[in-house]
Coordinates of C-alpha atoms and ligand atoms in Angstrom, one line a residue:
X266 CA 189.8 131.8 126.4
X267 CA 191.8 134.1 124.3
X268 CA 191.3 134.5 120.5
X269 CA 194.5 132.7 119.4
X270 CA 193.8 129.7 121.7
X271 CA 190.2 129.5 120.5
X272 CA 191.2 129.6 116.8
X273 CA 193.8 126.9 117.4
X274 CA 191.4 124.7 119.2
X275 CA 188.7 124.9 116.5
X276 CA 191.2 124.4 113.7
X277 CA 192.3 121.1 115.4
X278 CA 188.8 119.7 115.5
X279 CA 187.6 121.2 112.2
X280 CA 188.6 118.3 109.8
X281 CA 186.2 115.9 111.6
X282 CA 183.4 118.5 112.1
X283 CA 183.4 119.8 108.5
X284 CA 183.8 116.6 106.5
X285 CA 180.1 116.1 105.8
X286 CA 179.8 119.7 104.6
X287 CA 182.7 119.4 102.3
X288 CA 181.1 116.4 100.7
X289 CA 177.6 117.9 100.6
X290 CA 178.5 120.8 98.2
X291 CA 175.0 122.2 97.7
X292 CA 172.6 123.7 100.2
X293 CA 169.5 125.8 100.3
X294 CA 169.4 129.2 101.9
X295 CA 165.9 130.4 103.0
X296 CA 165.2 134.1 103.7
X297 CA 161.8 134.5 105.2
X298 CA 160.6 137.1 107.6
X299 CA 158.2 140.1 108.0
X300 CA 159.8 141.7 105.0
X301 CA 158.4 138.9 102.8
X302 CA 155.0 140.5 103.3
X303 CA 156.2 143.8 101.7
X304 CA 158.0 141.9 98.9
X305 CA 160.5 144.7 98.1
X306 CA 163.8 143.2 99.4
X307 CA 164.7 142.1 102.9
X308 CA 166.4 145.5 103.5
X309 CA 163.2 147.4 102.8
X310 CA 162.9 148.6 106.4
X311 CA 166.3 150.3 106.1
X312 CA 166.2 151.3 102.5
X313 CA 162.7 152.9 102.7
X314 CA 163.4 154.2 106.3
X315 CA 160.2 152.6 107.6
X316 CA 159.8 153.7 111.3
X317 CA 159.7 150.8 113.8
X318 CA 156.2 151.8 114.8
X319 CA 155.0 151.4 111.2
X320 CA 156.9 148.2 110.6
X321 CA 156.0 146.4 113.8
X322 CA 152.3 145.7 112.8
X323 CA 153.6 143.3 110.2
X324 CA 154.4 141.0 113.1
X325 CA 150.7 140.7 113.9
X326 CA 149.6 140.6 110.3
X327 CA 151.8 137.7 109.4
X328 CA 149.8 134.5 108.8
X329 CA 151.9 131.8 107.2
X330 CA 150.1 128.6 106.0
X331 CA 150.5 125.2 107.6
X332 CA 154.1 124.0 107.7
X333 CA 155.6 125.5 104.6
X334 CA 159.0 124.4 105.7
X335 CA 158.1 120.9 104.5
X336 CA 157.7 122.3 101.0
X337 CA 161.2 123.9 101.1
X338 CA 162.8 120.8 102.5
X339 CA 161.0 118.6 99.9
X340 CA 162.3 120.9 97.1
X341 CA 165.8 121.0 98.6
X342 CA 165.9 117.2 98.6
X343 CA 164.6 116.9 95.0
X344 CA 167.1 119.5 93.9
X345 CA 170.0 117.4 95.3
X346 CA 170.8 119.8 98.1
X347 CA 172.1 118.3 101.3
X348 CA 171.5 121.0 103.9
X349 CA 169.5 124.1 104.6
X350 CA 170.1 127.4 106.3
X351 CA 167.1 129.5 107.4
X352 CA 166.9 133.0 108.7
X353 CA 165.9 132.7 112.4
X354 CA 166.3 136.4 112.8
X355 CA 167.1 138.8 110.0
X356 CA 168.2 142.5 110.4
X357 CA 164.6 143.5 111.1
X358 CA 165.0 141.9 114.5
X359 CA 161.9 139.7 114.4
X360 CA 162.6 136.2 115.9
X361 CA 161.0 133.3 114.1
X362 CA 161.1 131.1 117.2
X363 CA 159.5 131.0 120.6
X364 CA 162.1 133.1 122.5
X365 CA 161.9 134.2 126.1
X366 CA 164.1 137.2 125.3
X367 CA 161.5 139.3 123.4
X368 CA 157.8 139.3 122.5
X369 CA 158.8 140.3 119.0
X370 CA 158.6 136.7 117.9
X371 CA 156.5 134.3 115.8
X372 CA 155.0 132.4 118.6
X373 CA 153.6 135.4 120.4
X374 CA 152.6 137.4 117.3
X375 CA 150.7 136.8 114.1
X376 CA 152.0 133.3 113.2
X377 CA 151.2 132.0 116.7
X378 CA 153.7 129.2 116.4
X379 CA 157.5 128.4 116.5
X380 CA 158.5 128.6 112.8
X381 CA 162.1 127.5 113.6
X382 CA 160.8 124.3 115.2
X383 CA 158.8 123.6 112.1
X384 CA 161.8 124.2 109.9
X385 CA 164.0 121.9 112.1
X386 CA 161.3 119.2 112.0
X387 CA 161.1 119.5 108.2
X388 CA 164.9 119.2 107.8
X389 CA 164.9 116.1 109.9
X390 CA 162.0 114.6 108.0
X391 CA 163.8 115.0 104.7
X392 CA 167.2 114.1 106.1
X393 CA 168.8 117.4 105.5
X394 CA 171.5 119.0 107.7
X395 CA 170.2 122.0 109.6
X396 CA 171.6 125.5 109.6
X397 CA 170.5 128.6 111.5
X398 CA 171.2 132.0 110.0
X399 CA 171.3 134.7 112.7
X400 CA 171.8 138.4 112.0
X401 CA 173.9 140.1 114.7
X402 CA 172.8 143.5 113.4
X403 CA 169.3 144.3 114.7
X404 CA 167.2 147.3 113.6
X405 CA 164.5 146.7 116.1
X406 CA 166.3 146.3 119.4
X407 CA 166.7 149.7 121.2
X408 CA 170.4 149.0 121.8
X409 CA 171.1 147.6 118.3
X410 CA 172.7 150.8 117.2
X411 CA 173.3 152.5 120.5
X412 CA 175.6 149.7 121.5
X413 CA 178.3 151.3 119.4
X414 CA 178.4 154.5 121.5
X415 CA 177.0 153.5 124.9
X416 CA 178.8 150.9 127.0
X417 CA 175.6 150.1 129.1
X418 CA 173.7 149.6 125.8
X419 CA 176.4 147.3 124.5
X420 CA 176.3 145.2 127.6
X421 CA 172.5 144.8 127.3
X422 CA 172.7 144.1 123.6
X423 CA 175.4 141.4 124.1
X424 CA 173.3 139.8 126.8
X425 CA 170.3 139.8 124.5
X426 CA 172.3 138.4 121.6
X427 CA 174.0 135.7 123.7
X428 CA 170.6 134.8 125.2
X429 CA 169.1 134.4 121.7
X430 CA 172.0 132.3 120.4
X431 CA 171.9 130.2 123.6
X432 CA 168.2 129.4 123.0
X433 CA 168.8 128.5 119.4
X434 CA 171.7 126.2 120.4
X435 CA 169.7 124.6 123.3
X436 CA 166.1 124.1 122.3
X437 CA 166.1 122.3 118.9
X438 CA 168.4 119.3 119.3
X439 CA 171.4 118.9 117.1
X440 CA 172.1 121.8 114.9
X441 CA 174.7 121.5 112.2
X442 CA 175.6 125.1 111.1
X443 CA 175.5 128.5 112.8
X444 CA 175.5 131.2 110.1
X445 CA 176.1 134.6 111.5
X446 CA 175.4 137.7 109.4
X447 CA 176.2 141.4 109.4
X448 CA 178.1 142.4 112.5
X449 CA 177.3 146.2 112.3
X450 CA 177.9 148.3 114.3
X451 CA 180.6 146.9 116.6
X452 CA 184.0 147.1 115.0
X453 CA 185.9 144.1 116.5
X454 CA 185.3 140.6 117.7
X455 CA 186.3 141.7 121.1
X456 CA 183.5 144.2 121.2
X457 CA 181.1 141.5 120.0
X458 CA 182.5 139.0 122.5
X459 CA 182.6 136.6 119.6
X460 CA 184.9 134.1 121.2
X461 CA 182.7 133.9 124.2
X462 CA 179.5 133.7 122.1
X463 CA 180.8 131.0 119.7
X464 CA 182.5 129.0 122.5
X465 CA 179.1 128.8 124.1
X466 CA 177.5 127.7 120.9
X467 CA 180.2 125.0 120.5
X468 CA 179.9 123.8 124.0
X469 CA 176.2 123.3 123.4
X470 CA 176.7 121.9 119.9
X471 CA 180.1 120.3 119.8
X472 CA 179.8 119.2 116.1
X473 CA 178.6 122.5 114.8
X474 CA 180.4 124.5 112.1
X475 CA 180.3 128.3 112.2
X476 CA 180.8 130.9 109.4
X477 CA 183.1 133.9 109.6
X478 CA 180.6 136.8 109.9
X479 CA 181.2 137.3 113.6
X480 CA 184.6 138.9 112.6
X481 CA 186.5 135.7 113.5
X482 CA 188.0 133.2 111.1
X483 CA 185.7 130.4 112.3
X484 CA 185.1 127.3 110.1
X485 CA 184.4 128.7 106.7
X486 CA 184.4 131.9 104.5
X487 CA 181.3 133.3 102.8
X488 CA 181.8 135.0 99.5
X489 CA 178.5 136.6 98.6
X490 CA 176.9 136.9 95.1
X491 CA 180.0 135.6 93.4
X492 CA 181.5 132.1 93.3
X493 CA 185.1 132.7 94.0
X494 CA 187.5 130.2 95.6
X495 CA 189.2 131.4 98.8
X496 CA 192.9 130.5 99.3
X497 CA 193.7 126.7 99.2
X498 CA 193.1 125.1 102.6
X499 CA 190.3 127.5 103.6
X500 CA 186.8 126.2 103.5
X501 CA 184.3 128.4 101.7
X502 CA 180.7 128.6 100.7
X503 CA 179.4 131.0 98.1
X504 CA 175.9 132.3 99.0
X505 CA 173.9 133.4 96.0
X506 CA 170.5 134.9 95.6
X507 CA 168.2 133.4 92.9
X508 CA 167.0 136.7 91.5
X509 CA 169.0 139.5 93.0
X510 CA 167.2 139.7 96.4
X511 CA 167.3 137.4 99.3
X512 CA 163.8 138.1 100.5
X513 CA 160.6 137.5 98.5
X514 CA 160.6 139.7 95.4
X515 CA 157.6 139.1 93.2
X516 CA 158.4 141.9 90.9
X517 CA 161.6 140.2 89.7
X518 CA 161.0 139.2 86.0
X519 CA 161.7 135.6 84.9
X520 CA 164.9 136.5 83.2
X521 CA 166.4 137.8 86.4
X522 CA 166.3 134.3 87.9
X523 CA 169.3 132.1 87.4
X524 CA 168.7 129.5 84.8
X525 CA 169.2 125.8 85.5
X526 CA 172.4 126.0 83.5
X527 CA 173.6 129.0 85.5
X528 CA 173.1 127.0 88.7
X529 CA 175.1 124.1 87.3
X530 CA 177.8 126.6 86.3
X531 CA 178.0 127.8 89.9
X532 CA 178.1 124.3 91.2
X533 CA 180.9 123.5 88.7
X534 CA 183.0 126.5 89.8
X535 CA 182.4 125.7 93.5
X536 CA 183.4 122.1 93.0
X537 CA 186.5 123.0 91.1
X538 CA 187.6 125.3 94.0
X539 CA 186.7 122.8 96.8
X540 CA 183.8 125.1 97.8
X541 CA 180.1 125.0 98.4
X542 CA 177.1 126.6 96.9
X543 CA 174.3 127.9 99.2
X544 CA 171.5 129.0 96.8
X545 CA 168.7 131.1 98.2
X546 CA 165.0 130.9 97.9
X547 CA 162.8 133.8 99.3
X548 CA 159.4 132.2 100.0
X549 CA 156.2 134.2 99.8
X550 CA 154.7 135.5 103.0
X551 CA 152.5 132.4 103.4
X552 CA 155.7 130.3 102.9
X553 CA 155.1 129.1 99.4
X554 CA 158.1 128.6 97.2
X555 CA 158.0 130.8 94.1
X556 CA 157.2 128.7 91.0
X557 CA 160.4 129.7 89.2
X558 CA 162.5 128.1 92.0
X559 CA 160.8 124.8 91.2
X560 CA 161.2 125.3 87.5
X561 CA 164.9 126.0 87.7
X562 CA 165.8 123.6 90.6
X563 CA 164.0 120.4 89.7
X564 CA 166.1 119.8 86.6
X565 CA 169.2 120.5 88.7
X566 CA 168.1 117.6 90.9
X567 CA 167.5 115.3 88.0
X568 CA 170.8 116.2 86.5
X569 CA 172.6 115.6 89.9
X570 CA 170.9 112.2 90.2
X571 CA 172.8 111.1 87.1
X572 CA 176.0 113.2 87.5
X573 CA 176.4 113.7 91.2
X574 CA 179.7 111.9 91.2
X575 CA 181.2 115.0 89.6
X576 CA 179.9 117.2 92.3
X577 CA 179.5 115.5 95.7
X578 CA 182.3 114.1 97.9
X579 CA 185.9 115.0 98.6
X580 CA 187.5 116.7 95.6
X581 CA 190.9 118.2 94.9
X582 CA 191.3 121.8 93.6
X583 CA 191.7 122.0 89.9
X584 CA 193.8 125.2 89.8
X585 CA 197.4 124.5 89.0
X586 CA 196.6 121.1 87.5
X587 CA 193.8 121.4 84.9
X588 CA 192.8 124.3 82.7
X589 CA 190.4 125.0 80.0
X590 CA 189.1 128.5 79.5
X591 CA 189.2 131.2 82.1
X592 CA 185.9 131.6 83.9
X593 CA 184.9 134.6 81.8
X594 CA 185.4 132.7 78.5
X595 CA 183.4 129.7 79.5
X596 CA 179.7 129.7 80.3
X597 CA 180.1 126.8 82.7
X598 CA 182.8 128.4 84.7
X599 CA 185.8 126.2 85.3
X600 CA 185.1 123.0 83.5
X601 CA 186.8 120.3 85.5
X602 CA 186.2 118.4 88.7
X603 CA 189.2 116.6 90.1
X604 CA 189.2 113.6 92.5
X605 CA 192.5 111.9 92.8
X606 CA 193.4 110.1 89.5
X607 CA 189.9 110.9 88.0
X608 CA 188.9 114.1 86.3
X609 CA 185.5 115.0 85.1
X610 CA 185.2 117.3 82.1
X611 CA 182.0 119.4 82.0
X612 CA 180.7 119.7 78.4
X613 CA 178.0 122.4 78.3
X614 CA 178.3 123.0 74.6
X615 CA 178.3 119.6 72.8
X616 CA 181.1 119.2 70.2
X617 CA 179.5 116.6 68.0
X618 CA 181.0 113.2 67.3
X619 CA 184.6 114.0 67.9
X620 CA 186.8 116.6 69.7
X621 CA 190.0 116.8 71.6
X622 CA 191.3 118.0 74.9
X623 CA 194.7 119.6 74.6
X624 CA 197.7 119.7 76.8
X625 CA 197.0 116.6 78.9
X626 CA 200.3 115.4 80.4
X627 CA 199.1 112.3 82.2
X628 CA 198.4 108.9 80.7
X629 CA 194.6 108.3 80.3
X630 CA 193.3 104.8 81.0
X631 CA 189.6 105.1 80.4
X632 CA 187.0 107.5 79.2
X633 CA 183.2 107.3 79.6
X634 CA 180.1 109.5 79.7
X635 CA 179.2 109.7 83.3
X636 CA 175.5 109.8 83.1
X637 CA 175.2 106.6 81.0
X638 CA 178.4 104.9 81.7
X639 CA 178.9 104.6 77.9
X640 CA 182.6 104.1 77.2
X641 CA 184.2 106.7 74.8
X642 CA 186.9 105.7 72.3
X643 CA 190.1 107.8 72.6
X644 CA 193.6 108.2 71.3
X645 CA 196.3 109.8 73.3
X646 CA 198.8 111.8 71.4
X647 CA 201.8 113.7 72.9
X648 CA 199.9 117.0 73.3
X649 CA 196.2 116.0 73.1
X650 CA 193.7 113.3 73.6
X651 CA 191.3 112.7 70.7
X652 CA 187.8 111.5 71.5
X653 CA 185.7 109.8 68.8
X654 CA 182.4 108.0 68.4
X655 CA 180.5 110.4 70.7
X656 CA 176.8 110.9 70.2
X657 CA 176.0 113.5 67.5
X658 CA 173.9 115.6 69.9
X659 CA 174.2 116.5 73.5
X660 CA 172.9 113.5 75.4
X661 CA 171.8 115.3 78.5
X662 CA 168.2 116.2 78.5
X663 CA 168.0 118.1 81.8
X664 CA 170.5 120.9 81.4
X665 CA 172.3 120.4 78.1
X666 CA 175.4 119.5 80.1
X667 CA 177.3 116.2 80.1
X668 CA 180.3 115.0 82.0
X669 CA 183.1 113.1 80.4
X670 CA 184.8 110.9 83.1
X671 CA 188.5 110.4 82.5
X672 CA 190.5 108.0 84.6
X673 CA 194.3 108.5 84.6
X674 CA 197.2 106.6 86.0
X675 CA 198.0 109.5 88.3
X676 CA 196.5 112.8 89.4
X677 CA 196.2 114.4 86.0
X678 CA 198.0 117.5 84.9
X679 CA 197.2 119.7 81.9
X680 CA 199.4 122.4 80.4
X681 CA 197.9 124.5 77.6
X682 CA 199.4 127.9 77.8
X683 CA 198.7 130.4 75.1
X684 CA 200.8 129.1 72.2
X685 CA 200.3 126.1 69.9
X686 CA 203.9 124.8 69.9
X687 CA 204.9 122.0 72.2
X688 CA 208.0 123.2 74.0
Ligands
GLC705 C1 173.9 140.4 103.2 C2 172.6 141.1 103.4 C3 171.5 140.2 103.9 C4 171.6 138.8 103.5 C5 172.9 138.2 103.5 C6 173.1 136.8 103.0 O1 174.7 140.5 104.3 O2 172.7 142.1 104.3 O3 170.3 140.8 103.6 O4 170.8 138.1 104.4 O5 173.8 139.0 102.9 O6 174.4 136.5 102.9

């Protein structure tokens, strides 16, 4: 199939395939591999120029504890995440599953078991959708770099890559997301045979969604380390580290970890732009989740249990309809969620008993605090809505963030501009 026909075909089936993901909003990324044992970033092999012969023994030394994936999945569930994406093979080339394509894998080396299978089982146990991260770039395979300059090496490397992807798509039942990463060193989707590779994945997993890192505009874009909406109509998911590294990084001090409030800020920005947040944890070599991930994520889950209506589900984009402060001027990012006639105003800095929202052009029918359902008294004036009788102090105990739910007669519109005169 040629590229245009492939892209047209997947675009036609996308709305049905991707609906669950658009409504899920929040997922957990897990980076776990041999590099976790070194604990100095998942790129350590490349950054410290560790020769393959010196790196490989990590494969035999690796002894994860019993089924740590259950701990990740339990945490993801408690944090209000709906799906997970785990590194089945990172750039180091070590395969976490029982592959027939290479001995450099978890079943045949130190762990002595199929870690991908354990992960899949844990996701199913905790009712989370299942994503496989797969790095196209491979620092271990002899053809992983040579493929750029040697046609025979490229053929071998593509056969290897397609063989691995085929196993992942065949051996573990239904898989929901295929998440490719770094397509170095081949410079085009033609050279990677991306259409052929992803068509094969889709044949084996007809419901799957696939990210865009195979150099094709597949189902969603992947802004990294910033939460920035892609153009309207394009599905996107911001992937974020928790502390600046994807892999286990025990030397990261506490203040380098995103706070609970920062995580909510990312969720808010993602929701406003109709996007998703994929937040990473880098488990320790034995698979344990770093304590700070629990400390920061459990309150997010408690908050979402009360305020999830402002985050999950189908949303409209707020840009062009609702404003408040630009992202840089507001610690919570864009502070609105929009769903049809209902808008949710994120209040991360509590105003006290009364305040106003300016520039609302649509008639407001009802206001309430989302978490408690408590109605809020309001008065609509031509260029602002006054709210009164609010609690004196921030009512939210988990993240100091409350949501004011506003129900209008129509999809609301706000126009503030920079002046103070109504024109
Ligand atoms: C980058 C990094 C990689 C990480 C990935 C996650 O591409 O190379 O280490 O896994 O981002 O998005």
